């Protein structure tokens, strides 16, 4: 049903230090309303409640803002309530910086849907998004992405019918063809199958050769008019070889003017990096299991091998823990009358969503079938607003409320290292995670604990005194050291964000940290003895805007990240030779604050995800932006 209310939102650059929002709430219903409140969610937060006109500030909780009209104001059908809000913590820069959702609450306590749309720019005409992807240019007519290490394949004319396992193929080889064919069919349900299991007179056979001299992820293809030889170093290499064959044939079918299937020559291929990752934040927005499985399929298509599943954050705890069912009842449900207020696009209807342990097992099994390892993240000690609402017993009752705020605007959102129950809780969570996730690594977050966290907690103060710890980050280091020991006891290795190294860090040897704040951080971590995966926001955060223009959607705190920049960024280029061994790979990060729809997801994640996949796989001297642009329109999307 069409909402009876709509909120227009525009931003003026002048006045208040960071400009101000001009709101107009339209009543499109048939009744006048009086004594109501309006709440909206916006990442451009208000920090000066007094800086508003024709409205009364009610409250703010992170991105949730509530206002009331002046006393006695009547909003008649067809009329609008106009008010302005200044005192913003930063200026708006893009069309997605305004209200992401809104809720109207009438005097009888009922909540009503309010439609919202893009933030409009007042004072000048806003620029449309730029063209980000040129048509591109091919030097070889092959639809491979990521591009292989070495290729001297000879293009044929016309397209063969299918490839099929030839004489001598083992059951595992035939199963591998079956699996890559099924992957293709899931990704391209309307595409023509590249493989059949039985021989076809119009097709060509694949001869499988296991060559353990190749690395486990390596493969080589030798083409002739009579068939293809696929040498591989193991199941992953065989899967990648078959994936390349599927891509070659699919490209030749979908755009025969540009792409061909080879009839001679060959390909020798192996990945550049061992860790070829993609992260997904499922806390800020929930992705049903089917979306997660499809994303895994997309990763496999691009030969990515690590799925970093960011399962918890301030907005919701999405992983079922049998010992603490409150985490996925209270800790996920956001609504106007729930303990967790709406955030980031949530509206009048309560919104939840979590992964049952059966869902997790299904995702882990799906990933394993595609040679992808699932690295789960529970983000601790910061980013735990939802956890602490679900489990009040994890807070120090003597800690002053609002004693510190995270950069996302959450008050007192860190697990408290001085509360014994914090460790009881984590022991139980890690026990269940260790059972669910076969991965060697468990990612424990460690990012963005607010400077000043815990200093107003008498229990934390006492612990700091006892242990001789100065300040938030030494206490964080103490806490993470205990978490590392818990992981070791479960045969797991600690992975985290780069701030794990703050305040003394943890035992570095074997620990893997992700450098997100800027590239230089990765080098500093490597010098300290940590293994490093490069995920700099400036190149690899896929929620960042791709252009400076107002109408370009996304976040901009790490700058503007056009696909060409993502593609061209060279993580290894920053590393001195003596530290190269510490660089384990690269990773795309999909943060979900702005991904209110699949359309936004696809618009921001593509083509930058395949760009990172190519950076993860293809040697620097074989990268070619123009070629990438010519091939990437064939990429599957969510
Ligand atoms: C992060 O972006 N806070 C890891």
Coordinates of C-alpha atoms and ligand atoms in Angstrom, one line a residue:
X1 CA 0.0 0.0 0.0
X2 CA 1.2 3.5 -0.8
X3 CA 2.2 5.3 2.4
X4 CA 0.0 8.2 3.3
X5 CA 3.1 10.3 4.1
X6 CA 6.2 11.3 2.2
X7 CA 9.2 13.1 3.5
X8 CA 11.2 15.4 1.1
X9 CA 14.7 16.1 2.3
X10 CA 17.1 18.7 0.8
X11 CA 20.4 20.0 2.0
X12 CA 21.6 23.6 2.0
X13 CA 25.4 24.1 2.1
X14 CA 25.3 27.5 4.0
X15 CA 24.5 28.4 7.5
X16 CA 25.0 26.0 10.5
X17 CA 28.7 24.8 10.3
X18 CA 27.9 21.8 8.2
X19 CA 24.9 23.1 6.3
X20 CA 21.3 22.1 7.2
X21 CA 18.6 19.8 6.1
X22 CA 15.3 21.2 4.9
X23 CA 12.5 18.7 5.5
X24 CA 8.9 18.7 4.2
X25 CA 6.6 16.1 5.5
X26 CA 3.5 15.7 3.3
X27 CA 0.2 14.3 4.5
X28 CA -1.4 12.5 1.6
X29 CA -4.0 10.8 3.7
X30 CA -7.6 12.0 4.3
X31 CA -7.3 13.0 8.0
X32 CA -5.6 16.0 9.6
X33 CA -3.0 14.9 12.2
X34 CA -1.9 16.7 15.4
X35 CA 0.4 15.7 18.3
X36 CA 2.5 13.4 16.2
X37 CA 6.2 12.7 16.0
X38 CA 8.5 12.1 13.0
X39 CA 11.6 9.9 13.2
X40 CA 14.1 9.4 10.4
X41 CA 17.3 7.5 10.0
X42 CA 20.3 9.3 8.4
X43 CA 24.1 8.8 8.5
X44 CA 24.5 12.6 8.5
X45 CA 23.8 12.9 12.2
X46 CA 22.7 15.8 14.3
X47 CA 25.1 16.7 17.1
X48 CA 23.5 20.0 18.1
X49 CA 19.9 19.3 19.1
X50 CA 19.1 23.0 19.4
X51 CA 20.0 23.8 15.8
X52 CA 16.5 23.3 14.3
X53 CA 13.6 25.5 13.3
X54 CA 9.9 24.9 13.3
X55 CA 10.5 21.6 15.1
X56 CA 11.3 20.3 18.6
X57 CA 14.2 17.8 19.0
X58 CA 13.0 14.6 20.8
X59 CA 16.0 12.3 20.7
X60 CA 18.8 10.8 18.7
X61 CA 20.2 7.2 19.0
X62 CA 23.0 6.7 16.5
X63 CA 21.4 7.4 13.1
X64 CA 17.8 7.5 14.5
X65 CA 16.5 11.0 14.9
X66 CA 13.1 12.0 16.3
X67 CA 11.4 15.4 16.0
X68 CA 8.0 16.8 16.8
X69 CA 6.2 19.7 15.2
X70 CA 5.6 22.9 17.3
X71 CA 2.9 22.5 19.9
X72 CA -0.6 22.5 18.4
X73 CA 0.6 22.2 14.8
X74 CA -2.1 20.6 12.6
X75 CA -0.9 18.8 9.4
X76 CA -3.9 18.9 7.1
X77 CA -4.5 16.5 4.2
X78 CA -2.5 17.8 1.2
X79 CA -0.4 20.1 3.4
X80 CA 3.2 19.8 4.5
X81 CA 5.1 20.4 7.7
X82 CA 8.4 22.2 6.8
X83 CA 11.2 22.4 9.2
X84 CA 15.0 22.6 9.2
X85 CA 17.7 20.7 11.0
X86 CA 21.3 21.9 11.4
X87 CA 24.0 21.1 13.8
X88 CA 25.2 18.2 11.6
X89 CA 28.4 16.3 12.4
X90 CA 29.6 16.7 8.8
X91 CA 28.3 18.1 5.6
X92 CA 26.2 16.0 3.2
X93 CA 28.1 15.2 0.0
X94 CA 25.9 12.7 -1.9
X95 CA 22.3 11.9 -2.6
X96 CA 22.4 9.0 -0.1
X97 CA 23.4 11.2 2.8
X98 CA 19.9 12.2 3.8
X99 CA 17.0 10.3 5.4
X100 CA 17.1 6.6 4.5
X101 CA 13.8 5.9 6.1
X102 CA 11.1 7.7 8.2
X103 CA 8.3 6.8 10.6
X104 CA 5.4 8.8 11.7
X105 CA 3.9 8.1 15.1
X106 CA 0.5 9.5 15.8
X107 CA -0.8 10.6 19.2
X108 CA -2.5 7.2 19.6
X109 CA 1.0 5.5 19.5
X110 CA 0.5 3.9 16.1
X111 CA 3.4 4.0 13.7
X112 CA 2.9 4.8 10.0
X113 CA 5.1 4.3 7.0
X114 CA 6.6 7.4 5.5
X115 CA 8.1 7.3 2.0
X116 CA 11.5 8.9 1.5
X117 CA 13.8 9.4 -1.5
X118 CA 17.2 10.8 -2.5
X119 CA 18.6 13.8 -0.7
X120 CA 18.1 16.8 -2.9
X121 CA 20.7 19.5 -3.2
X122 CA 19.5 23.1 -2.9
X123 CA 21.4 26.1 -4.2
X124 CA 22.8 24.5 -7.3
X125 CA 21.9 21.8 -9.8
X126 CA 23.2 18.5 -8.6
X127 CA 25.5 16.6 -11.0
X128 CA 24.4 13.3 -12.4
X129 CA 26.8 10.3 -11.9
X130 CA 29.7 10.1 -14.3
X131 CA 30.4 7.4 -16.8
X132 CA 32.7 5.1 -14.8
X133 CA 33.4 2.3 -17.3
X134 CA 34.8 3.0 -20.8
X135 CA 33.8 0.5 -23.5
X136 CA 37.3 -1.0 -23.3
X137 CA 39.6 -2.7 -25.8
X138 CA 40.7 -6.3 -26.3
X139 CA 44.0 -7.4 -27.6
X140 CA 42.9 -11.1 -27.4
X141 CA 39.3 -12.1 -27.9
X142 CA 38.8 -14.1 -24.7
X143 CA 36.3 -13.6 -22.0
X144 CA 38.4 -14.5 -19.0
X145 CA 38.1 -12.7 -15.7
X146 CA 40.4 -12.7 -13.8
X147 CA 42.9 -12.7 -16.6
X148 CA 45.3 -15.6 -16.5
X149 CA 49.0 -15.4 -15.7
X150 CA 50.1 -16.5 -19.2
X151 CA 48.0 -17.0 -22.3
X152 CA 49.0 -17.7 -25.9
X153 CA 45.6 -19.2 -27.0
X154 CA 44.6 -19.1 -30.6
X155 CA 41.1 -18.0 -31.3
X156 CA 38.8 -20.3 -33.3
X157 CA 35.8 -19.4 -35.6
X158 CA 32.3 -20.2 -34.5
X159 CA 31.3 -21.8 -31.2
X160 CA 31.4 -25.4 -30.3
X161 CA 28.3 -27.0 -28.7
X162 CA 29.7 -28.3 -25.3
X163 CA 32.8 -29.5 -23.6
X164 CA 32.5 -32.9 -21.9
X165 CA 34.8 -35.2 -19.9
X166 CA 36.8 -37.3 -22.3
X167 CA 38.0 -40.9 -22.2
X168 CA 39.8 -41.7 -19.0
X169 CA 38.1 -39.0 -16.9
X170 CA 37.7 -40.2 -13.3
X171 CA 34.6 -39.9 -11.3
X172 CA 36.0 -36.9 -9.4
X173 CA 36.7 -35.2 -12.8
X174 CA 33.1 -35.8 -13.9
X175 CA 31.8 -34.6 -10.5
X176 CA 33.9 -31.4 -11.0
X177 CA 32.3 -30.8 -14.4
X178 CA 28.9 -31.4 -12.8
X179 CA 29.7 -28.9 -10.1
X180 CA 31.0 -26.1 -12.4
X181 CA 28.1 -26.6 -14.7
X182 CA 25.7 -26.3 -11.8
X183 CA 27.6 -23.1 -10.7
X184 CA 27.2 -21.7 -14.2
X185 CA 23.5 -22.6 -14.3
X186 CA 22.9 -20.9 -10.9
X187 CA 24.7 -17.7 -12.1
X188 CA 23.2 -17.6 -15.6
X189 CA 19.9 -19.5 -15.5
X190 CA 19.1 -18.4 -19.0
X191 CA 22.6 -19.1 -20.4
X192 CA 23.4 -22.2 -22.6
X193 CA 25.2 -24.9 -20.7
X194 CA 29.0 -25.0 -21.5
X195 CA 29.4 -28.6 -20.4
X196 CA 27.7 -32.0 -20.7
X197 CA 28.6 -35.1 -18.9
X198 CA 28.3 -37.4 -21.9
X199 CA 30.2 -37.3 -25.2
X200 CA 28.7 -35.1 -27.9
X201 CA 29.7 -35.3 -31.5
X202 CA 29.2 -31.5 -31.8
X203 CA 31.4 -30.9 -28.7
X204 CA 35.0 -31.4 -27.6
X205 CA 36.4 -33.6 -24.9
X206 CA 38.3 -32.5 -21.9
X207 CA 41.3 -34.6 -20.9
X208 CA 42.1 -34.3 -17.2
X209 CA 45.7 -34.6 -16.0
X210 CA 46.6 -34.3 -12.3
X211 CA 50.0 -32.7 -12.1
X212 CA 51.0 -32.2 -8.5
X213 CA 54.0 -30.2 -9.7
X214 CA 51.5 -27.4 -10.1
X215 CA 50.3 -25.6 -7.0
X216 CA 46.9 -26.8 -5.6
X217 CA 45.2 -23.8 -7.2
X218 CA 47.1 -23.9 -10.5
X219 CA 46.0 -25.2 -13.8
X220 CA 47.0 -25.2 -17.4
X221 CA 44.9 -25.6 -20.6
X222 CA 46.1 -26.8 -23.9
X223 CA 43.6 -26.3 -26.8
X224 CA 43.3 -28.0 -30.1
X225 CA 40.5 -28.6 -32.6
X226 CA 40.1 -32.1 -31.1
X227 CA 39.7 -31.2 -27.5
X228 CA 41.2 -29.5 -24.4
X229 CA 43.8 -30.8 -22.0
X230 CA 43.3 -29.6 -18.5
X231 CA 46.3 -30.1 -16.2
X232 CA 45.7 -29.2 -12.6
X233 CA 47.4 -29.3 -9.3
X234 CA 44.4 -30.5 -7.3
X235 CA 40.6 -30.0 -6.9
X236 CA 40.8 -26.2 -6.7
X237 CA 43.0 -25.9 -9.7
X238 CA 40.7 -28.2 -11.6
X239 CA 37.7 -26.1 -10.6
X240 CA 39.5 -22.9 -11.8
X241 CA 40.4 -24.6 -15.1
X242 CA 36.8 -25.6 -15.7
X243 CA 35.6 -22.1 -14.7
X244 CA 37.9 -20.6 -17.3
X245 CA 36.6 -23.0 -19.9
X246 CA 33.0 -22.0 -19.0
X247 CA 33.9 -18.3 -19.2
X248 CA 35.5 -18.7 -22.5
X249 CA 32.6 -20.6 -24.0
X250 CA 29.9 -18.4 -22.4
X251 CA 31.7 -15.2 -23.7
X252 CA 32.0 -16.6 -27.2
X253 CA 28.3 -17.3 -27.2
X254 CA 27.0 -14.1 -25.6
X255 CA 29.1 -11.7 -27.7
X256 CA 30.6 -13.5 -30.7
X257 CA 31.7 -10.3 -32.3
X258 CA 34.2 -9.8 -29.4
X259 CA 34.9 -13.2 -27.9
X260 CA 36.0 -16.6 -29.3
X261 CA 36.8 -20.1 -28.0
X262 CA 40.4 -21.2 -28.5
X263 CA 41.4 -23.9 -31.0
X264 CA 45.1 -23.8 -30.3
X265 CA 47.8 -22.6 -27.9
X266 CA 47.2 -22.6 -24.2
X267 CA 46.9 -21.0 -20.8
X268 CA 49.1 -21.4 -17.7
X269 CA 47.5 -20.0 -14.7
X270 CA 48.0 -19.7 -10.9
X271 CA 46.9 -17.1 -8.4
X272 CA 49.1 -14.2 -7.4
X273 CA 47.8 -14.1 -3.8
X274 CA 46.9 -16.9 -1.4
X275 CA 44.2 -14.8 0.3
X276 CA 41.7 -13.6 -2.2
X277 CA 38.9 -12.4 -0.1
X278 CA 35.5 -10.7 0.0
X279 CA 33.8 -9.5 3.1
X280 CA 30.1 -9.0 3.6
X281 CA 28.6 -7.0 6.4
X282 CA 25.3 -8.7 7.2
X283 CA 24.6 -6.7 10.3
X284 CA 23.7 -3.3 8.9
X285 CA 21.4 -5.0 6.3
X286 CA 20.3 -8.6 6.5
X287 CA 21.0 -10.8 3.5
X288 CA 18.8 -13.9 3.3
X289 CA 20.7 -17.2 3.0
X290 CA 20.0 -17.3 -0.7
X291 CA 21.8 -14.0 -1.3
X292 CA 24.8 -15.3 0.7
X293 CA 24.9 -18.5 -1.4
X294 CA 24.7 -16.5 -4.6
X295 CA 27.5 -14.2 -3.5
X296 CA 29.6 -17.3 -2.8
X297 CA 28.8 -18.4 -6.4
X298 CA 30.0 -15.0 -7.7
X299 CA 33.2 -15.2 -5.7
X300 CA 33.9 -18.7 -7.1
X301 CA 33.3 -17.4 -10.7
X302 CA 36.0 -14.9 -10.1
X303 CA 38.3 -17.4 -8.4
X304 CA 38.1 -15.7 -5.0
X305 CA 38.8 -18.2 -2.2
X306 CA 37.9 -16.5 1.1
X307 CA 34.5 -15.3 2.4
X308 CA 34.8 -13.1 5.4
X309 CA 31.4 -13.1 7.0
X310 CA 30.9 -10.0 9.2
X311 CA 28.1 -11.5 11.4
X312 CA 27.8 -9.0 14.2
X313 CA 27.9 -5.2 14.6
X314 CA 26.1 -2.5 16.5
X315 CA 23.0 -2.8 14.4
X316 CA 22.4 -6.6 14.9
X317 CA 23.9 -9.9 16.0
X318 CA 23.1 -12.3 13.2
X319 CA 24.6 -15.6 14.2
X320 CA 22.5 -18.0 16.2
X321 CA 24.2 -19.0 19.4
X322 CA 22.2 -21.7 21.2
X323 CA 23.5 -20.8 24.6
X324 CA 22.3 -17.1 24.2
X325 CA 19.0 -17.1 22.2
X326 CA 18.5 -13.4 23.1
X327 CA 21.2 -12.5 20.7
X328 CA 19.1 -13.4 17.7
X329 CA 15.7 -12.4 19.2
X330 CA 16.3 -9.1 21.0
X331 CA 19.6 -8.5 19.3
X332 CA 18.3 -8.4 15.7
X333 CA 14.9 -6.9 15.9
X334 CA 14.8 -3.2 15.1
X335 CA 11.5 -1.3 15.3
X336 CA 9.8 1.8 16.8
X337 CA 8.7 -0.2 19.9
X338 CA 11.6 -2.6 20.1
X339 CA 14.6 -2.3 22.5
X340 CA 16.7 -1.6 19.3
X341 CA 15.5 1.5 17.5
X342 CA 15.3 1.5 13.7
X343 CA 18.6 2.4 11.9
X344 CA 19.8 2.7 8.3
X345 CA 16.6 2.3 6.4
X346 CA 14.4 0.4 8.9
X347 CA 10.9 1.7 9.0
X348 CA 7.6 1.4 10.9
X349 CA 7.6 -2.4 10.6
X350 CA 10.0 -4.2 12.9
X351 CA 12.9 -5.7 10.9
X352 CA 15.0 -8.7 12.0
X353 CA 16.9 -11.5 10.3
X354 CA 19.6 -13.9 11.4
X355 CA 21.4 -17.1 10.4
X356 CA 20.4 -20.3 12.1
X357 CA 23.1 -22.8 12.7
X358 CA 21.7 -24.9 9.9
X359 CA 21.9 -21.8 7.6
X360 CA 25.6 -21.5 8.6
X361 CA 26.3 -25.1 7.9
X362 CA 24.6 -24.8 4.5
X363 CA 26.7 -21.7 3.7
X364 CA 29.9 -23.3 4.8
X365 CA 29.2 -26.5 2.8
X366 CA 28.3 -24.4 -0.3
X367 CA 31.5 -22.5 0.1
X368 CA 33.6 -25.6 0.6
X369 CA 32.1 -27.1 -2.6
X370 CA 33.4 -24.0 -4.4
X371 CA 36.9 -24.0 -2.8
X372 CA 36.0 -21.0 -0.6
X373 CA 36.8 -20.8 3.0
X374 CA 34.4 -19.0 5.3
X375 CA 36.1 -16.9 7.9
X376 CA 33.5 -15.8 10.4
X377 CA 33.7 -12.5 12.3
X378 CA 32.2 -11.5 15.6
X379 CA 33.2 -7.9 16.0
X380 CA 34.5 -7.4 19.6
X381 CA 35.0 -5.5 21.9
X382 CA 33.6 -2.5 20.0
X383 CA 30.6 -2.5 17.8
X384 CA 28.4 -4.3 20.3
X385 CA 25.5 -2.0 20.9
X386 CA 23.0 -4.8 19.9
X387 CA 24.7 -7.4 22.0
X388 CA 24.6 -5.2 25.1
X389 CA 20.9 -4.5 24.6
X390 CA 20.2 -8.2 24.2
X391 CA 22.4 -9.2 27.2
X392 CA 22.2 -6.4 29.8
X393 CA 24.2 -8.5 32.3
X394 CA 27.3 -7.8 30.2
X395 CA 27.3 -4.1 31.2
X396 CA 28.8 -2.5 34.3
X397 CA 25.7 -1.0 36.0
X398 CA 28.0 1.6 37.6
X399 CA 29.3 2.9 34.3
X400 CA 27.9 6.4 33.4
X401 CA 25.5 6.2 30.4
X402 CA 26.7 8.0 27.3
X403 CA 30.3 8.0 28.7
X404 CA 31.8 7.5 25.3
X405 CA 30.5 7.3 21.7
X406 CA 31.8 5.3 18.8
X407 CA 32.5 7.0 15.5
X408 CA 29.1 5.7 14.3
X409 CA 27.4 7.5 17.2
X410 CA 26.7 4.6 19.5
X411 CA 27.0 5.2 23.2
X412 CA 28.9 2.7 25.5
X413 CA 29.0 0.0 22.8
X414 CA 32.1 -2.0 23.8
X415 CA 32.1 -5.3 25.6
X416 CA 33.6 -4.6 29.1
X417 CA 36.9 -6.5 29.7
X418 CA 36.5 -6.2 33.4
X419 CA 33.2 -8.2 33.7
X420 CA 33.9 -11.9 34.2
X421 CA 30.7 -12.7 32.3
X422 CA 32.2 -11.2 29.2
X423 CA 34.6 -14.1 29.1
X424 CA 31.9 -16.7 30.0
X425 CA 29.9 -15.3 27.1
X426 CA 32.8 -15.4 24.7
X427 CA 33.8 -18.9 25.7
X428 CA 30.3 -20.1 24.8
X429 CA 30.2 -18.2 21.5
X430 CA 33.6 -19.4 20.4
X431 CA 32.8 -23.0 21.3
X432 CA 29.8 -22.9 19.0
X433 CA 31.7 -21.0 16.3
X434 CA 34.5 -23.5 16.4
X435 CA 32.0 -26.3 15.8
X436 CA 30.3 -24.4 12.9
X437 CA 33.3 -23.0 11.0
X438 CA 36.2 -25.3 9.9
X439 CA 38.3 -22.2 9.1
X440 CA 41.7 -21.9 10.8
X441 CA 41.0 -18.2 11.4
X442 CA 38.3 -16.6 13.5
X443 CA 38.1 -12.9 12.9
X444 CA 37.4 -11.0 16.1
X445 CA 37.1 -7.5 14.7
X446 CA 39.0 -5.2 17.1
X447 CA 38.2 -2.1 15.2
X448 CA 37.0 1.4 16.2
X449 CA 36.9 1.1 20.0
X450 CA 36.3 4.7 21.0
X451 CA 39.2 6.4 22.7
X452 CA 37.9 6.8 26.2
X453 CA 35.9 3.6 26.2
X454 CA 35.5 2.0 29.7
X455 CA 37.1 4.9 31.6
X456 CA 33.8 5.6 33.3
X457 CA 33.4 2.0 34.3
X458 CA 34.5 1.5 37.9
X459 CA 35.1 -2.2 37.2
X460 CA 37.3 -1.4 34.2
X461 CA 39.2 1.2 36.3
X462 CA 39.9 -1.4 39.0
X463 CA 41.1 -3.9 36.4
X464 CA 43.4 -1.2 34.8
X465 CA 44.8 -0.4 38.2
X466 CA 45.4 -4.0 39.1
X467 CA 47.1 -4.8 35.8
X468 CA 48.9 -1.5 35.4
X469 CA 47.1 -0.7 32.2
X470 CA 47.1 2.9 31.0
X471 CA 44.1 3.9 28.9
X472 CA 41.6 2.4 26.6
X473 CA 44.0 0.7 24.2
X474 CA 46.2 -1.0 26.8
X475 CA 43.0 -2.4 28.2
X476 CA 41.9 -3.5 24.8
X477 CA 45.2 -5.2 24.2
X478 CA 44.8 -7.0 27.6
X479 CA 41.3 -8.1 26.5
X480 CA 42.3 -9.3 23.0
X481 CA 45.3 -11.2 24.5
X482 CA 42.7 -13.2 26.5
X483 CA 40.6 -13.7 23.4
X484 CA 43.7 -14.9 21.5
X485 CA 44.3 -17.5 24.3
X486 CA 40.7 -18.7 24.0
X487 CA 41.1 -19.1 20.3
X488 CA 44.4 -21.0 20.7
X489 CA 42.7 -23.3 23.1
X490 CA 40.2 -24.1 20.3
X491 CA 42.9 -24.6 17.7
X492 CA 42.0 -21.3 16.0
X493 CA 44.1 -18.4 14.9
X494 CA 43.2 -14.8 15.5
X495 CA 42.3 -12.5 12.6
X496 CA 41.2 -8.9 13.1
X497 CA 41.2 -5.4 11.8
X498 CA 44.3 -3.3 12.0
X499 CA 43.5 -1.7 15.4
X500 CA 44.1 -5.1 17.1
X501 CA 47.7 -3.9 17.1
X502 CA 46.9 -0.8 19.3
X503 CA 47.9 -0.5 22.9
X504 CA 50.5 -3.3 22.6
X505 CA 48.5 -5.6 20.4
X506 CA 48.5 -9.3 20.7
X507 CA 51.1 -12.0 19.9
X508 CA 52.0 -11.1 16.4
X509 CA 53.4 -14.4 15.0
X510 CA 50.7 -16.1 13.0
X511 CA 48.1 -13.4 13.7
X512 CA 46.5 -12.0 10.5
X513 CA 45.4 -8.3 10.5
X514 CA 43.5 -6.4 7.8
X515 CA 44.8 -3.0 7.0
X516 CA 41.7 -0.9 6.3
X517 CA 42.5 2.6 7.5
X518 CA 45.1 3.3 4.9
X519 CA 47.7 1.4 2.9
X520 CA 50.7 2.5 5.1
X521 CA 49.1 0.8 8.1
X522 CA 49.6 -2.6 6.4
X523 CA 53.3 -2.0 6.1
X524 CA 53.6 -0.9 9.7
X525 CA 51.8 -4.1 10.8
X526 CA 54.1 -6.2 8.7
X527 CA 57.1 -4.6 10.4
X528 CA 55.6 -5.5 13.8
X529 CA 55.4 -9.2 12.6
X530 CA 51.8 -9.5 11.8
X531 CA 50.5 -11.2 8.6
X532 CA 48.6 -8.7 6.6
X533 CA 45.7 -8.7 4.2
X534 CA 45.2 -5.4 2.4
X535 CA 41.7 -4.0 2.5
X536 CA 42.3 -0.2 2.3
X537 CA 39.1 1.8 2.3
X538 CA 40.5 4.1 -0.3
X539 CA 40.5 1.3 -2.9
X540 CA 38.7 -1.8 -1.6
X541 CA 35.7 -0.6 0.3
X542 CA 32.8 -1.2 -2.0
X543 CA 30.4 1.1 -0.2
X544 CA 32.5 4.1 -1.2
X545 CA 31.1 6.5 -3.9
X546 CA 32.6 5.9 -7.3
X547 CA 32.5 9.6 -8.3
X548 CA 32.5 13.0 -6.7
X549 CA 29.1 14.0 -8.2
X550 CA 26.2 14.5 -5.9
X551 CA 24.0 11.9 -7.6
X552 CA 26.6 9.2 -7.1
X553 CA 25.4 7.0 -4.2
X554 CA 27.5 5.8 -1.3
X555 CA 29.8 6.7 1.5
X556 CA 32.7 9.2 1.1
X557 CA 34.6 9.2 4.4
X558 CA 37.5 7.3 2.7
X559 CA 37.3 9.4 -0.4
X560 CA 36.1 8.7 -3.9
X561 CA 36.8 5.3 -5.3
X562 CA 36.2 4.9 -9.0
X563 CA 36.5 1.4 -10.5
X564 CA 39.6 2.5 -12.4
X565 CA 41.3 3.3 -9.1
X566 CA 40.2 0.0 -7.5
X567 CA 41.5 -1.9 -10.5
X568 CA 44.8 0.0 -10.6
X569 CA 45.6 -0.1 -6.9
X570 CA 48.6 -2.3 -6.2
X571 CA 48.7 -3.6 -2.6
X572 CA 52.1 -5.3 -3.1
X573 CA 53.5 -2.1 -4.6
X574 CA 53.5 -0.5 -1.2
X575 CA 55.4 -3.3 0.5
X576 CA 59.2 -3.3 0.8
X577 CA 60.8 -6.4 -0.5
X578 CA 61.8 -7.7 2.9
X579 CA 58.1 -7.6 4.1
X580 CA 56.5 -9.1 1.0
X581 CA 56.2 -12.5 2.7
X582 CA 53.9 -10.9 5.3
X583 CA 51.4 -9.8 2.6
X584 CA 49.0 -12.7 2.5
X585 CA 46.6 -11.1 0.0
X586 CA 43.9 -8.7 -0.7
X587 CA 40.2 -8.4 0.1
X588 CA 37.1 -6.5 -1.0
X589 CA 34.9 -5.2 1.8
X590 CA 31.2 -4.9 1.3
X591 CA 29.9 -2.6 4.1
X592 CA 26.1 -2.4 4.0
X593 CA 25.0 0.9 5.5
X594 CA 24.0 2.2 2.1
X595 CA 22.7 -1.1 0.6
X596 CA 19.0 -0.6 1.1
X597 CA 18.2 -2.4 -2.1
X598 CA 19.7 -5.0 -4.4
X599 CA 20.0 -2.2 -7.0
X600 CA 22.3 -0.2 -4.8
X601 CA 24.3 -3.3 -4.0
X602 CA 24.9 -4.2 -7.6
X603 CA 25.6 -0.6 -8.6
X604 CA 28.4 -0.2 -6.0
X605 CA 29.8 -3.8 -5.8
X606 CA 30.1 -4.1 -9.6
X607 CA 32.4 -3.7 -11.4
X608 CA 34.7 -3.2 -8.4
X609 CA 34.4 -6.7 -7.0
X610 CA 35.7 -8.3 -10.2
X611 CA 38.4 -5.6 -10.3
X612 CA 39.7 -6.7 -6.9
X613 CA 39.4 -10.3 -8.0
X614 CA 41.7 -9.6 -10.9
X615 CA 44.1 -7.7 -8.6
X616 CA 44.1 -10.8 -6.3
X617 CA 44.8 -13.2 -9.1
X618 CA 46.5 -11.6 -12.0
X619 CA 50.2 -10.6 -11.9
X620 CA 50.7 -6.8 -12.0
X621 CA 52.3 -6.9 -15.5
X622 CA 49.3 -8.8 -16.9
X623 CA 46.7 -6.3 -15.6
X624 CA 45.0 -4.1 -18.3
X625 CA 42.2 -1.7 -17.4
X626 CA 40.9 -1.4 -21.0
X627 CA 40.7 -5.2 -21.3
X628 CA 39.0 -5.5 -17.9
X629 CA 36.3 -2.9 -19.1
X630 CA 35.6 -4.9 -22.2
X631 CA 35.0 -8.1 -20.4
X632 CA 33.4 -7.0 -17.1
X633 CA 29.9 -6.4 -18.6
X634 CA 29.6 -10.2 -18.7
X635 CA 29.9 -10.5 -14.9
X636 CA 27.1 -12.0 -12.9
X637 CA 25.5 -9.8 -10.3
X638 CA 23.5 -10.6 -7.1
Ligands
LIG1 C1 36.2 -0.9 9.6 O1 36.0 -0.4 8.6 N1 35.8 -0.4 10.8 C2 37.0 -2.1 9.7

